[in-house]
Every structure is written in C-alpha cells, then in structure tokens.
Short mmCIF file of C-alpha atoms in Angstrom, two decimals:
data_model
loop_
_atom_site.label_atom_id
_atom_site.label_comp_id
_atom_site.label_asym_id
_atom_site.label_seq_id
_atom_site.Cartn_x
_atom_site.Cartn_y
_atom_site.Cartn_z
CA UNK A 81 49.53 -24.23 -52.04
CA UNK A 82 45.89 -24.14 -53.01
CA UNK A 83 44.32 -22.13 -55.86
CA UNK A 84 40.80 -21.42 -57.23
CA UNK A 85 40.26 -22.49 -60.81
CA UNK A 86 37.21 -21.43 -62.77
CA UNK A 87 36.11 -24.46 -64.74
CA UNK A 88 33.35 -22.75 -66.67
CA UNK A 89 29.51 -23.26 -66.48
CA UNK A 90 29.45 -21.17 -63.25
CA UNK A 91 31.68 -23.69 -61.38
CA UNK A 92 35.02 -23.59 -59.61
CA UNK A 93 37.47 -25.94 -58.02
CA UNK A 94 40.13 -25.51 -55.30
CA UNK A 95 43.15 -27.27 -56.52
CA UNK A 96 46.59 -28.10 -55.27
CA UNK A 97 49.60 -26.31 -56.88
CA UNK A 98 53.34 -26.24 -56.20
CA UNK A 99 54.44 -23.25 -54.22
CA UNK A 100 55.99 -20.70 -56.73
CA UNK A 101 59.73 -20.17 -56.86
CA UNK A 102 60.93 -16.74 -58.18
CA UNK A 103 63.08 -16.51 -61.26
CA UNK A 104 65.94 -14.01 -61.31
CA UNK A 105 63.63 -11.00 -62.02
CA UNK A 106 60.53 -12.23 -60.12
CA UNK A 107 59.06 -11.82 -56.75
CA UNK A 108 56.59 -14.09 -54.91
CA UNK A 109 53.76 -12.41 -53.06
CA UNK A 110 51.80 -13.87 -50.20
CA UNK A 111 48.28 -12.84 -51.22
CA UNK A 112 46.41 -10.93 -48.43
CA UNK A 113 43.41 -9.82 -50.70
CA UNK A 114 42.40 -10.78 -54.10
CA UNK A 115 39.48 -8.92 -55.84
CA UNK A 116 36.83 -10.32 -58.22
CA UNK A 117 36.84 -8.38 -61.38
CA UNK A 118 33.95 -8.32 -63.79
CA UNK A 119 36.14 -9.83 -66.42
CA UNK A 120 36.71 -12.80 -64.13
CA UNK A 121 33.02 -13.49 -64.52
CA UNK A 122 33.55 -14.05 -68.28
CA UNK A 123 35.68 -17.01 -67.39
CA UNK A 124 33.41 -18.23 -64.55
CA UNK A 125 30.34 -18.12 -66.80
CA UNK A 126 32.08 -19.49 -69.93
CA UNK A 127 31.52 -22.96 -71.42
CA UNK A 128 33.30 -25.83 -69.60
CA UNK A 129 37.13 -25.71 -69.60
CA UNK A 130 37.36 -22.23 -70.87
CA UNK A 131 40.42 -21.41 -72.99
CA UNK A 132 41.47 -19.67 -76.12
CA UNK A 133 41.43 -15.96 -76.77
CA UNK A 134 38.97 -13.45 -75.31
CA UNK A 135 38.36 -9.78 -75.95
CA UNK A 136 41.36 -7.64 -76.71
CA UNK A 137 43.62 -10.55 -77.69
CA UNK A 138 43.96 -11.60 -74.02
CA UNK A 139 44.93 -15.27 -73.82
CA UNK A 140 42.96 -17.47 -71.55
CA UNK A 141 44.43 -20.85 -70.53
CA UNK A 142 42.23 -23.59 -69.08
CA UNK A 143 43.27 -24.58 -65.53
CA UNK A 144 44.83 -21.28 -64.65
CA UNK A 145 44.47 -19.92 -61.12
CA UNK A 146 41.87 -17.10 -61.24
CA UNK A 147 42.10 -13.55 -59.98
CA UNK A 148 43.90 -10.48 -61.28
CA UNK A 149 43.40 -7.97 -58.48
CA UNK A 150 46.36 -9.02 -56.28
CA UNK A 151 47.50 -7.42 -53.06
CA UNK A 152 49.85 -8.80 -50.41
CA UNK A 153 53.39 -9.04 -48.96
CA UNK A 154 56.61 -9.94 -50.73
CA UNK A 155 57.93 -13.24 -49.23
CA UNK A 156 60.59 -14.10 -51.84
CA UNK A 157 62.72 -12.18 -54.45
CA UNK A 158 64.81 -13.38 -57.38
CA UNK A 159 68.55 -13.21 -57.52
CA UNK A 160 68.60 -10.11 -59.77
CA UNK A 161 65.96 -8.14 -57.91
CA UNK A 162 67.47 -5.11 -56.04
CA UNK A 163 66.25 -3.83 -52.67
CA UNK A 164 65.14 -0.64 -54.35
CA UNK A 165 62.77 -2.64 -56.55
CA UNK A 166 61.29 -4.92 -53.91
CA UNK A 167 62.26 -6.47 -50.64
CA UNK A 168 60.85 -9.25 -48.37
CA UNK A 169 58.25 -8.01 -46.10
CA UNK A 170 57.16 -5.12 -48.35
CA UNK A 171 53.43 -4.45 -48.84
CA UNK A 172 52.61 -4.34 -52.54
CA UNK A 173 49.82 -4.25 -55.18
CA UNK A 174 50.44 -5.87 -58.53
CA UNK A 175 49.86 -4.51 -62.08
CA UNK A 176 48.45 -7.65 -63.50
CA UNK A 177 49.69 -7.54 -67.09
CA UNK A 178 53.03 -8.60 -68.54
CA UNK A 179 54.20 -8.12 -72.16
CA UNK A 180 57.18 -8.96 -74.20
CA UNK A 181 59.14 -5.94 -72.96
CA UNK A 182 60.43 -5.04 -76.42
CA UNK A 183 57.57 -3.83 -78.65
CA UNK A 184 56.70 -0.12 -78.90
CA UNK A 185 53.80 -0.47 -76.53
CA UNK A 186 55.76 -2.22 -73.83
CA UNK A 187 58.60 0.23 -74.12
CA UNK A 188 56.09 3.15 -73.65
CA UNK A 189 54.61 1.54 -70.56
CA UNK A 190 51.42 0.10 -72.16
CA UNK A 191 52.15 -3.61 -71.68
CA UNK A 192 48.43 -4.44 -71.99
CA UNK A 193 48.76 -3.40 -75.69
CA UNK A 194 51.78 -5.74 -76.23
CA UNK A 195 51.97 -6.73 -80.00
CA UNK A 196 53.01 -10.27 -78.93
CA UNK A 197 49.94 -10.60 -76.73
CA UNK A 198 49.93 -9.56 -73.15
CA UNK A 199 49.76 -12.14 -70.37
CA UNK A 200 46.93 -11.34 -67.86
CA UNK A 201 47.33 -13.03 -64.53
CA UNK A 202 44.21 -15.04 -63.84
CA UNK A 203 43.62 -15.67 -67.49
CA UNK A 204 46.94 -16.62 -69.29
CA UNK A 205 49.05 -16.91 -66.14
CA UNK A 206 48.31 -18.00 -62.57
CA UNK A 207 46.51 -15.37 -60.69
CA UNK A 208 45.80 -14.26 -57.13
CA UNK A 209 43.00 -16.54 -55.85
CA UNK A 210 45.71 -18.52 -54.12
CA UNK A 211 48.12 -18.50 -51.19
CA UNK A 212 50.95 -17.19 -53.32
CA UNK A 213 51.62 -15.57 -56.64
CA UNK A 214 54.78 -15.18 -58.76
CA UNK A 215 55.10 -11.99 -60.79
CA UNK A 216 57.83 -10.02 -62.58
CA UNK A 217 59.28 -7.36 -60.19
CA UNK A 218 58.51 -4.58 -62.68
CA UNK A 219 54.76 -5.21 -62.14
CA UNK A 220 54.67 -4.62 -58.34
CA UNK A 221 53.56 -1.16 -56.88
CA UNK A 222 54.30 -0.40 -53.25
CA UNK A 223 51.17 -0.23 -51.00
CA UNK A 224 51.20 2.67 -48.48
CA UNK A 225 50.69 1.77 -44.87
CA UNK A 226 47.58 3.94 -44.80
CA UNK A 227 45.74 1.67 -47.29
CA UNK A 228 44.39 -1.73 -46.38
CA UNK A 229 45.05 -4.93 -48.44
CA UNK A 230 41.39 -4.89 -49.47
CA UNK A 231 41.63 -1.25 -50.76
CA UNK A 232 44.94 -2.09 -52.56
CA UNK A 233 43.21 -5.01 -54.37
CA UNK A 234 40.41 -2.68 -55.54
CA UNK A 235 42.90 -0.02 -56.71
CA UNK A 236 45.07 -2.48 -58.60
CA UNK A 237 42.32 -2.95 -61.24
CA UNK A 238 38.82 -1.32 -60.98
CA UNK A 239 39.56 1.83 -59.11
CA UNK A 240 42.85 2.26 -60.96
CA UNK A 241 41.10 1.94 -64.22
CA UNK A 242 38.60 4.65 -63.26
CA UNK A 243 41.39 6.98 -62.16
CA UNK A 244 43.25 6.45 -65.42
CA UNK A 245 40.16 7.32 -67.45
CA UNK A 246 39.58 10.50 -65.39
CA UNK A 247 43.11 11.57 -65.92
CA UNK A 248 42.94 11.01 -69.64
CA UNK A 249 39.74 12.97 -69.81
CA UNK A 250 41.50 15.86 -67.93
CA UNK A 251 38.49 16.24 -65.76
CA UNK A 252 38.35 19.60 -63.98
CA UNK A 253 36.53 20.83 -60.95
CA UNK A 254 33.21 22.46 -61.83
CA UNK A 255 32.68 20.37 -65.03
CA UNK A 256 29.77 18.01 -65.51
CA UNK A 257 30.58 14.35 -66.19
CA UNK A 258 28.05 11.72 -67.14
CA UNK A 259 29.23 8.18 -66.11
CA UNK A 260 27.42 5.29 -67.82
CA UNK A 261 27.39 2.18 -65.66
CA UNK A 262 27.74 2.04 -61.93
CA UNK A 263 29.70 -1.25 -61.36
CA UNK A 264 32.96 -1.28 -59.51
CA UNK A 265 34.67 0.85 -62.20
CA UNK A 266 31.72 3.25 -62.55
CA UNK A 267 31.26 3.73 -58.84
CA UNK A 268 34.97 4.31 -58.49
CA UNK A 269 34.76 6.88 -61.09
CA UNK A 270 31.86 8.56 -59.59
CA UNK A 271 33.57 8.72 -56.15
CA UNK A 272 36.82 10.01 -57.58
CA UNK A 273 35.08 12.63 -59.85
CA UNK A 274 33.14 14.03 -56.93
CA UNK A 275 36.44 14.33 -54.94
CA UNK A 276 37.84 16.23 -57.95
CA UNK A 277 35.01 18.78 -57.63
CA UNK A 278 33.03 17.62 -60.61
CA UNK A 279 29.16 17.47 -60.98
CA UNK A 280 28.41 13.85 -61.54
CA UNK A 281 25.39 12.46 -63.48
CA UNK A 282 25.39 8.65 -62.85
CA UNK A 283 23.47 6.28 -65.08
CA UNK A 284 22.56 2.64 -64.54
CA UNK A 285 19.62 0.29 -64.98
CA UNK A 286 19.92 -1.04 -61.39
CA UNK A 287 18.11 0.68 -58.58
CA UNK A 288 20.69 -0.60 -56.12
CA UNK A 289 23.68 0.79 -58.09
CA UNK A 290 22.12 4.12 -58.56
CA UNK A 291 21.50 4.30 -54.84
CA UNK A 292 25.20 3.47 -54.32
CA UNK A 293 26.11 6.20 -56.79
CA UNK A 294 24.04 8.68 -54.65
CA UNK A 295 25.89 7.54 -51.51
CA UNK A 296 29.25 8.12 -53.29
CA UNK A 297 28.17 11.75 -54.06
CA UNK A 298 26.54 11.76 -57.51
CA UNK A 299 24.44 14.82 -57.82
CA UNK A 300 21.84 13.24 -60.11
CA UNK A 301 21.11 9.56 -61.03
CA UNK A 302 19.29 8.34 -64.15
CA UNK A 303 17.49 5.11 -64.81
CA UNK A 304 18.93 4.34 -68.24
CA UNK A 305 16.21 1.75 -68.95
CA UNK A 306 13.18 3.97 -68.34
CA UNK A 307 14.63 7.25 -69.63
CA UNK A 308 16.40 8.45 -72.80
CA UNK A 309 19.82 9.07 -71.41
CA UNK A 310 20.87 11.58 -74.09
CA UNK A 311 17.73 13.60 -73.75
CA UNK A 312 17.95 13.57 -69.91
CA UNK A 313 21.62 14.61 -69.92
CA UNK A 314 20.88 17.47 -72.34
CA UNK A 315 17.94 18.61 -70.24
CA UNK A 316 20.23 18.79 -67.21
CA UNK A 317 22.94 20.79 -69.16
CA UNK A 318 20.84 23.51 -70.78
CA UNK A 319 20.82 21.55 -74.01
CA UNK A 320 24.62 21.49 -74.50
CA UNK A 321 25.53 18.01 -73.10
CA UNK A 322 28.16 17.05 -70.50
CA UNK A 323 31.63 18.42 -70.57
CA UNK A 324 32.94 14.78 -70.22
CA UNK A 325 31.26 11.46 -70.69
CA UNK A 326 32.62 8.07 -69.61
CA UNK A 327 31.30 4.59 -70.40
CA UNK A 328 32.07 2.00 -67.69
CA UNK A 329 29.56 -0.60 -68.91
CA UNK A 330 30.91 -1.73 -72.40
CA UNK A 331 27.29 -1.99 -73.53
CA UNK A 332 27.04 -0.90 -77.13
CA UNK A 333 23.94 1.30 -76.49
CA UNK A 334 25.76 3.00 -73.64
CA UNK A 335 28.77 3.73 -75.88
CA UNK A 336 26.55 5.45 -78.44
CA UNK A 337 24.86 7.42 -75.76
CA UNK A 338 28.30 8.44 -74.38
CA UNK A 339 29.16 10.03 -77.76
CA UNK A 340 25.74 11.63 -78.24
CA UNK A 341 25.51 13.25 -74.84
CA UNK A 342 28.84 15.01 -74.85
CA UNK A 343 28.82 18.73 -75.63
CA UNK A 344 30.74 20.36 -78.55
CA UNK A 345 34.44 20.44 -77.76
CA UNK A 346 33.85 17.99 -74.89
CA UNK A 347 35.51 14.57 -74.47
CA UNK A 348 34.00 11.09 -74.46
CA UNK A 349 35.90 8.06 -73.15
CA UNK A 350 35.20 4.33 -73.37
#
C-alpha cells in the first residue's frame, strides 16, 4: 500500500508500505477519509526527519505514516476479535490513541494520559493517510449510516474534542460561552454550543474564521487582535463575564484571557 510521510520542512513523500496484517486483538481499516489535524502541521512544519517527543509526552517517530483522524470500513479482524466488537464490512471511526492498558489512566478510559506514554497514530504509530490502517479493536467506534466518512473523520478528533470540552463544562442552554480560537475545534465548539441553546461569543484574529463562526450561529464575534477580549466580553455580559469560557487556540495570551473573562462561579476550560 501507499502512505503519506511528513519529512519535515513542509515536505511530504508518498512511500510504499506492506499491507498491514491484524494481530489477535487488532482490526484493519480500509481508509475512506482521513482528516488533517492542526497537530499534524507541527510534524509537517518541523525540522527535517522529525522525531523525538512532542507536547504532552507524545512520541513522534520519523518515517511514520501521517494522519490521526481515521474513518473507513473494517476489512480484516484478528483471531480474538468478536463480532460484537467489530466485523468485516462495518463502518467505523477510530479513537487514535493507544496506551499500556494497565495504568490508572488507561483503566479509567483516559489512554491519552497513559503513564507509559500513549501511542498516537500518525506520530508514534502508522496513521490514516494511507490505503489501510491497523488499530487495536478497542479503539474503533461504529459510524452510523447517517454520517458520511468525511464527517466521521472530523468527529474522530476535532469535533469530538470540542464536544468533550462542552460536556466537561456542563454547558446549559441560555448560558453565555466565550470561545477563543475559531479553527476546526473552535468552530465545532461554536456550532455545538449554538445547538445546545447557548449564546456564543466567538473570538479569533482571522476575518475569515470569524465569518465562519457567524455562519455557524455565533451571536457575536470579536477580533481578538484589535480589541481587548476581556473588556469586550465583560461589556457584553453586564460586567460579569461569561458563564463558561473555552480556549481552542493554545495561545498563552488566549488562555490568560479565558480565565480573566469568566464570571464568578463560572468555568474556564483549556
């Protein structure tokens, strides 16, 4: 099969790889859609032959097939995989982390926090920018027929990240939420928060992204470069601040503003 490898310095190569064969507890997915995450760009833009450790202890191995937003169809299953877990022909997304399975984080479902270091497909293990991808069966998630493969790829990382944040924030209809950064995760959060009945204040330095936020239902957009975000949010909330604030940019200045613009007894999320 062929796979895309980010070689650094904003270059990539299409290389030949052996078709994957499932181990006893693995499945092989024929990739139908593979998203491009913002974190993929770190490897794409890195120095030549990127490797080593990146943010959060994630291992990055040079020569690895890129892509960790996989969606496709199961074409092979391991000998110990039950039909209830996965079957050939099933449409699936993939949760792109795998951990040791034994530490306290893995046992509680937070494999990305694995004490032995999580493997992230597309960084430390071969990813989805290829014809096929081998993954542990416990990482696959059934894809409903109503959702396209492209939608599934988006949900498997960026949109799923936004949804998880909103759930942890316990966002309620009628509340005001300020969302800093309107990239894929931020726009997903905006769209979902609007659907949940919240009033959304969307912030970004990009005119194009603020326009997209408006299209996705944001009530107000703020240019975070030409305005003081904290002052603007407080003016829009009678001096109190937003009920919930969410940083989707990872910019230090945005994280500070996320904390400073939340009201008393509110909740901020990074």
